[in-house]
Short mmCIF file of C-alpha atoms and ligand atoms in Angstrom, two decimals:
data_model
loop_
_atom_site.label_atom_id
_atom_site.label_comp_id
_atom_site.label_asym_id
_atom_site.label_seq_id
_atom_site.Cartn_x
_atom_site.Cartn_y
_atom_site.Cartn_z
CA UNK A 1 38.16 1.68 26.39
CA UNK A 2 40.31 -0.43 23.77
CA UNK A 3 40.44 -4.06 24.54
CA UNK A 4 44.36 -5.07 23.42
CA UNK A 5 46.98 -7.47 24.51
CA UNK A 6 47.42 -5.92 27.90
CA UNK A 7 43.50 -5.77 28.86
CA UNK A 8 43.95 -9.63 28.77
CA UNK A 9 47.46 -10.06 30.57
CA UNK A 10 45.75 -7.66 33.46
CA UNK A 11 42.44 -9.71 33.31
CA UNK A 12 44.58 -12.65 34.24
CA UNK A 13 46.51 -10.89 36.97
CA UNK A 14 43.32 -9.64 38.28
CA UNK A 15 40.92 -12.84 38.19
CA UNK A 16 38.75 -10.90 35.48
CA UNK A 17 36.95 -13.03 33.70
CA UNK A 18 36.86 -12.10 30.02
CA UNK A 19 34.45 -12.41 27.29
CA UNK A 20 34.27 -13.73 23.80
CA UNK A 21 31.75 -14.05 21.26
CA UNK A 22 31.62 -14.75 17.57
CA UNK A 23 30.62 -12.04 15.16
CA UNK A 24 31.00 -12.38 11.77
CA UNK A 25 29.48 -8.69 10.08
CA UNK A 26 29.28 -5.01 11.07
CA UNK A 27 25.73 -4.95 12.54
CA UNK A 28 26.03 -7.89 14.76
CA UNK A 29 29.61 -6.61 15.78
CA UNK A 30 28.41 -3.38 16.52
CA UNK A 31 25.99 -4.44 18.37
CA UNK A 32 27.90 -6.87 20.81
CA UNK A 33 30.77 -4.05 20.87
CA UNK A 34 27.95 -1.56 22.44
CA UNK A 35 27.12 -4.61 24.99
CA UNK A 36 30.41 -4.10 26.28
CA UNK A 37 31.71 -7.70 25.16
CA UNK A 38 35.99 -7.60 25.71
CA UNK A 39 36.65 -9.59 22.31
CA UNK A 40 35.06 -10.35 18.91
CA UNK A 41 36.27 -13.35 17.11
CA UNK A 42 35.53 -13.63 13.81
CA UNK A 43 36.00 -16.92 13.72
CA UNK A 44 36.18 -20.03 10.80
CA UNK A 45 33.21 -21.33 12.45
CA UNK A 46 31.80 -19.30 9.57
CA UNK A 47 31.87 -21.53 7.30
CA UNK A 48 29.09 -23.32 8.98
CA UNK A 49 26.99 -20.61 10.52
CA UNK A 50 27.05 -18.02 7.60
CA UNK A 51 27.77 -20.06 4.36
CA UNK A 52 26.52 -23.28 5.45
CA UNK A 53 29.57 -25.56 4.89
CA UNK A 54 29.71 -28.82 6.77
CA UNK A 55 33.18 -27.93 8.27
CA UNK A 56 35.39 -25.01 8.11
CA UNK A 57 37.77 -26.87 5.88
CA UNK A 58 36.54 -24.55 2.68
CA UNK A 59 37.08 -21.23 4.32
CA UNK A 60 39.56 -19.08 2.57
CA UNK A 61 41.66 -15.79 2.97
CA UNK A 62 39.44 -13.99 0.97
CA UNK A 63 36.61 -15.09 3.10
CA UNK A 64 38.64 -13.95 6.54
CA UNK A 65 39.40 -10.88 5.11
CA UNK A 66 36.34 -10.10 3.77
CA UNK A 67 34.24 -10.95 7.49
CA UNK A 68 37.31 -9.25 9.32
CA UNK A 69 36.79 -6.21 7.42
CA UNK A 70 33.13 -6.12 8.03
CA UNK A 71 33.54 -6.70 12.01
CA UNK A 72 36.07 -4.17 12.40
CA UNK A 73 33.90 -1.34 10.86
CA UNK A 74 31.60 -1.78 13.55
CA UNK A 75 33.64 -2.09 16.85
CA UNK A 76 35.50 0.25 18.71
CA UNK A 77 36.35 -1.34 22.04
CA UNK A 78 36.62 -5.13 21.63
CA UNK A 79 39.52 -6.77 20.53
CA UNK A 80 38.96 -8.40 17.25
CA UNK A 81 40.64 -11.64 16.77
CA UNK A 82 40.59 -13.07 13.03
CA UNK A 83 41.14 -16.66 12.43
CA UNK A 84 43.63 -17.64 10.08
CA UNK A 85 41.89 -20.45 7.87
CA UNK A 86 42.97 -23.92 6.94
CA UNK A 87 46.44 -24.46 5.13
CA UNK A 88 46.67 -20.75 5.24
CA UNK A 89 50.08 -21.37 7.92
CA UNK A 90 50.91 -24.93 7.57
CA UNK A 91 52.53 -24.54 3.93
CA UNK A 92 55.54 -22.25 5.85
CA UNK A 93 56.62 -19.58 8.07
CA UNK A 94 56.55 -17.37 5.00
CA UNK A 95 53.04 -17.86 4.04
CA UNK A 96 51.72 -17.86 7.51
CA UNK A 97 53.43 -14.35 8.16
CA UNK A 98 51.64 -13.15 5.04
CA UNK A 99 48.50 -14.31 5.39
CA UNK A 100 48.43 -12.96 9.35
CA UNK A 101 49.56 -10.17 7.96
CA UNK A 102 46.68 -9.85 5.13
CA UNK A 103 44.23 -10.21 8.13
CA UNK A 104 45.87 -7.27 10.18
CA UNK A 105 46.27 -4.92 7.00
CA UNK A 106 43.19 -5.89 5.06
CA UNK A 107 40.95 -7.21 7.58
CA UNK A 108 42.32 -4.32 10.07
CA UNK A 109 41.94 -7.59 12.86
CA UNK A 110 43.89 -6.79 16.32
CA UNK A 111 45.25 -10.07 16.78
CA UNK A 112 44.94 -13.64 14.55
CA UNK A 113 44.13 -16.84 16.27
CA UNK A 114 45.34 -20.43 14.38
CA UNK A 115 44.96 -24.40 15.95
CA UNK A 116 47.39 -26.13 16.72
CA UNK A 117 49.93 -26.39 19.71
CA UNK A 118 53.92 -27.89 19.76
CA UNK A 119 53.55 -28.27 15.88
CA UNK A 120 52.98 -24.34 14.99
CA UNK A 121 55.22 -23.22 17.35
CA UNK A 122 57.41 -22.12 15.16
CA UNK A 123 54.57 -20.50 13.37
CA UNK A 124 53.55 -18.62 16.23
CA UNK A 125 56.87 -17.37 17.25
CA UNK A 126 57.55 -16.18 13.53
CA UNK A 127 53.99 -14.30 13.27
CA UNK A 128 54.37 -12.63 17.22
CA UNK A 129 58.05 -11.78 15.76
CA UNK A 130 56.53 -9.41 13.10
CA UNK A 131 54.49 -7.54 15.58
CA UNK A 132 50.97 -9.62 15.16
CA UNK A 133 49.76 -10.54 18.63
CA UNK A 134 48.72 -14.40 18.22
CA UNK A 135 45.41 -16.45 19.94
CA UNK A 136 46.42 -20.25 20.21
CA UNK A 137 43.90 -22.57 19.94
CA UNK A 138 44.51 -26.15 21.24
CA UNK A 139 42.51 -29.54 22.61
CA UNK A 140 39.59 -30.29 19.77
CA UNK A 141 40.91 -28.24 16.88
CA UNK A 142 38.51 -28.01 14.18
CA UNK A 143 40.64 -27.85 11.02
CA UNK A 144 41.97 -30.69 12.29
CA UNK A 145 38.69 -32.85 12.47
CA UNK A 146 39.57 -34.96 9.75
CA UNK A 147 42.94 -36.40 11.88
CA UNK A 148 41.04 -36.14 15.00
CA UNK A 149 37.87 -38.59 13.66
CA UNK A 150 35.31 -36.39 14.99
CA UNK A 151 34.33 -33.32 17.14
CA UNK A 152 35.31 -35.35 19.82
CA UNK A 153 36.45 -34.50 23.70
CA UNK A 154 40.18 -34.56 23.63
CA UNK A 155 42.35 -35.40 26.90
CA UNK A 156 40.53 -37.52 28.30
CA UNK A 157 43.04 -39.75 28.93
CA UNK A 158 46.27 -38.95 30.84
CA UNK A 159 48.68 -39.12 27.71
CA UNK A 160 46.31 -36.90 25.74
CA UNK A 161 45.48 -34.73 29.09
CA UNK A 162 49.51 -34.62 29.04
CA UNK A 163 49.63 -33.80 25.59
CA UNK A 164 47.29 -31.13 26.04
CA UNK A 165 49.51 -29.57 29.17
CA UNK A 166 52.75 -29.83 27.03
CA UNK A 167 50.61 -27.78 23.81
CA UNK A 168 49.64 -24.86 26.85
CA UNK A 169 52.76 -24.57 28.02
CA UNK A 170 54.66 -24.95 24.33
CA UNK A 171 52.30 -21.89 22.47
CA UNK A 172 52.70 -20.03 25.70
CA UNK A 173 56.62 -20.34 25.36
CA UNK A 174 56.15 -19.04 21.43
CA UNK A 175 54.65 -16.00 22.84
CA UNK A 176 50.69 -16.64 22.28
CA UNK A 177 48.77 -13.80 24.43
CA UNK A 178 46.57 -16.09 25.25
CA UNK A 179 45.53 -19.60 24.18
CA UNK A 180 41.61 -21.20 23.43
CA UNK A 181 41.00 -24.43 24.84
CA UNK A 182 38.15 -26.10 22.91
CA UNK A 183 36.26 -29.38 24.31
CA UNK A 184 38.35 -30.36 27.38
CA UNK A 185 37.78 -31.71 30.36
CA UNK A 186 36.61 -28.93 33.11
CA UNK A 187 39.69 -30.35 35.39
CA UNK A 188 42.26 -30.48 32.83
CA UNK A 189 40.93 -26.89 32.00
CA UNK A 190 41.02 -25.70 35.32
CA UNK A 191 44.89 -27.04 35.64
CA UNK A 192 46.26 -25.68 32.40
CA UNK A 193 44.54 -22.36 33.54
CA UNK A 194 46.39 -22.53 36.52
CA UNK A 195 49.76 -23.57 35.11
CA UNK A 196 49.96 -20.60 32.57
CA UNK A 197 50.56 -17.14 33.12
CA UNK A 198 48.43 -16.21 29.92
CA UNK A 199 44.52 -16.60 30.09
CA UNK A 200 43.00 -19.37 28.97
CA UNK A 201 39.34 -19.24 26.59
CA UNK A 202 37.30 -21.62 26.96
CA UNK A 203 34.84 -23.28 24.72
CA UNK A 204 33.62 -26.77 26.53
CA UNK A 205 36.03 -26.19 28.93
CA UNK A 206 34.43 -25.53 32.44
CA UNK A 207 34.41 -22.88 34.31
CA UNK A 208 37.97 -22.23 35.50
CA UNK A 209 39.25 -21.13 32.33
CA UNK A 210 40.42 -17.36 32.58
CA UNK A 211 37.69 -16.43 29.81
CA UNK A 212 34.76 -18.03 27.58
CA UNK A 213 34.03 -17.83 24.31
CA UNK A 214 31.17 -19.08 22.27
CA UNK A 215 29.58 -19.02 18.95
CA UNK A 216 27.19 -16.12 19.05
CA UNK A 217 24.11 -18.31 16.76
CA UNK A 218 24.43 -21.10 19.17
CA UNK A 219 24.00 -19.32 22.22
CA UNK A 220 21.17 -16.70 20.83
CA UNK A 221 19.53 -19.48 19.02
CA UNK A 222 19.73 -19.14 15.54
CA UNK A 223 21.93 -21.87 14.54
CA UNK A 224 20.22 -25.14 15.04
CA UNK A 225 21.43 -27.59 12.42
CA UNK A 226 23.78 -28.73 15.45
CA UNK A 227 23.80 -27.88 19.55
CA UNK A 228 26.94 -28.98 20.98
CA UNK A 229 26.62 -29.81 24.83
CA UNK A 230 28.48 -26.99 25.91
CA UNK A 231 26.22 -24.63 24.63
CA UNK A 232 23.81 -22.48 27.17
CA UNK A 233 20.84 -20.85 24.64
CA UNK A 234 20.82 -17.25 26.14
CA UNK A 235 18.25 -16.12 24.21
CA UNK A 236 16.20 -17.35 21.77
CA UNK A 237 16.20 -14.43 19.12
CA UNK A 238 15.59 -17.14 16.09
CA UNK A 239 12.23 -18.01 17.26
CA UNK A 240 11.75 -14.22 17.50
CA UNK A 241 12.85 -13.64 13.82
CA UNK A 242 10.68 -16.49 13.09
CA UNK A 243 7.84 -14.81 14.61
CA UNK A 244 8.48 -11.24 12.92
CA UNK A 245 8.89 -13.15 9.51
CA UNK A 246 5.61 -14.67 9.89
CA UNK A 247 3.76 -11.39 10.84
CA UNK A 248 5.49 -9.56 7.81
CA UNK A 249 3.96 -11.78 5.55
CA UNK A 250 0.91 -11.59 7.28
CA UNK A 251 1.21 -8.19 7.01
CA UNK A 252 1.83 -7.67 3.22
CA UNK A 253 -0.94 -10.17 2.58
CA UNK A 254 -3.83 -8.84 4.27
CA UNK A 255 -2.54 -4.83 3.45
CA UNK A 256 -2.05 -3.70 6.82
CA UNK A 257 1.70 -3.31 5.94
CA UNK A 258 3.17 -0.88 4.80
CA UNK A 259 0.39 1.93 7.02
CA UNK A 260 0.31 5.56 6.07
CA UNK A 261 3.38 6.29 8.49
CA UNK A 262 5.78 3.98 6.18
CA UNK A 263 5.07 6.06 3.08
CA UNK A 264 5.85 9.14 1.24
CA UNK A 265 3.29 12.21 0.67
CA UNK A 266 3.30 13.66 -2.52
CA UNK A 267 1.70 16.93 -3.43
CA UNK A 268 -2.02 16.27 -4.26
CA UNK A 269 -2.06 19.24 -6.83
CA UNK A 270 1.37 17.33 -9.13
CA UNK A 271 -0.91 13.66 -8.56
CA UNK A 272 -3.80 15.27 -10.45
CA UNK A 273 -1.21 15.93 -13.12
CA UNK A 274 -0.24 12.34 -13.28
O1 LIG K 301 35.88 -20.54 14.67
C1 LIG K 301 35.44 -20.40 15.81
O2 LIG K 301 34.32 -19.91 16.03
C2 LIG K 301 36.28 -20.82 16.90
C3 LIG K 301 35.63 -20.96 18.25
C4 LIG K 301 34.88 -22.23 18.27
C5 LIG K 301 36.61 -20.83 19.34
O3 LIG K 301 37.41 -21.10 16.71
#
């Protein structure tokens, strides 16, 4: 069944917990669609993990739209949440309607998903006014790593850890249908999860949150310029591509690739011909 809007309000009710990954193309989206994963984010993170950037601070629309498109071609039941890039909702309401509304229409996304809590309020309420279901995303924000000196913990402290609980409740009020919180504390997770009445994703947030998400290269393995802590390796399918690489090679070297049952049969009578 569909994964919308309401799958995660009655996931919350319920104690459900719901599940996130990354996907950023059709066959990998396909395939974590037909592993019965509730929601596919095709997240900025792909900046790093798909064109090698050393932030997502050079991701563009075109880029969203173009991944978003690709993901949503091969899912059926997840939710697919598109993340609206860098500057692409902080120049105005106006451009931040548009361009969520460039990843519904042209990226056919469910939902968007943008950083940033009391600040974009307005934003949020604007975009969730034209009909566009909105993902909050709040505690380490990427796009914001410049301001933030780092991919650093936030709220550790109990101004920030306040700061954080006034951003939960704030995109909440603005009508976010749910809200990612990214490198917190596990107990200032588990609060704000209990505070809010929409569920909370977490990515380095403990176990309490209402959902997880995570990006899908770190925890299969095949991203490992970089390992944050909160990562759990699942499965290690780059070593596996590693070794399949290095037995193709070996194959095509020595002949014993491509075999009889790889190739086409011609008639022998139109080869004497030849
Ligand atoms: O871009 C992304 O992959 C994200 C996750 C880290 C939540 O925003």
């Amino acid at each position: 069944m569909k994964n919308t809007v309401l799958t995660f309000k009655e996931a919350k009710k319920n104690k459900d917990k719901l599940t996130m990954l990354t996907a950023y193309d059709y066959t990998t989206a396909k395939l974590f669609d037909e592993s019965g994963i509730n929601s596919i984010l095709v997240g900025d993170s792909l900046g790093m993990v798909m064109l090698g950037y050393e932030d997502t601070l050079s991701v563009t629309m075109e880029d969203m739209i173009h991944h978003t498109r690709a993901v949503s071609r091969g899912v059926k039941n997840a939710m697919v949440v598109s993340d609206m890039p860098f500057l692409s909702y902080n120049t105005g309401i106006r451009d931040a309607v548009i361009n969520a509304g460039r990843l519904m229409a042209q990226g056919r996304a469910d939902c968007v998903k943008l950083e940033g809590g009391k600040e974009v309020c307005d934003v949020i309420r604007a975009i969730t006014d034209a009909k566009i279901p909105v993902c909050a995303h709040i505690g380490l924000t990427p796009q914001a790593i410049n301001a933030l000196g780092g991919f650093k913990v936030q709220g550790k402290d109990l101004d920030s850890a306040r700061a954080i609980i006034e951003d939960a409740l704030a995109v909440q009020e603005a009508g976010a249908f749910a809200v990612v919180l990214e490198c917190v504390p596990a107990p200032l997770a588990s609060k704000i999860s209990e505070m809010l009445d929409i569920p909370t994703i977490g990515i380095g947030a403990g176990p309490d949150c209402d959902g997880q998400v995570l990006v899908y290269q770190d925890m299969l393995g095949l991203y490992k310029d970089f390992t944050p802590k909160f990562v759990k390796r699942f499965a290690d399918v780059g070593q596996q591509m590693d070794q399949g690489v290095r037995d193709y090679i070996q194959a095509v070297k020595d002949g014993s690739f491509p075999e009889p049952a790889h190739s086409f049969k011609m008639d022998e009578e139109i080869v004497k011909e030849l």
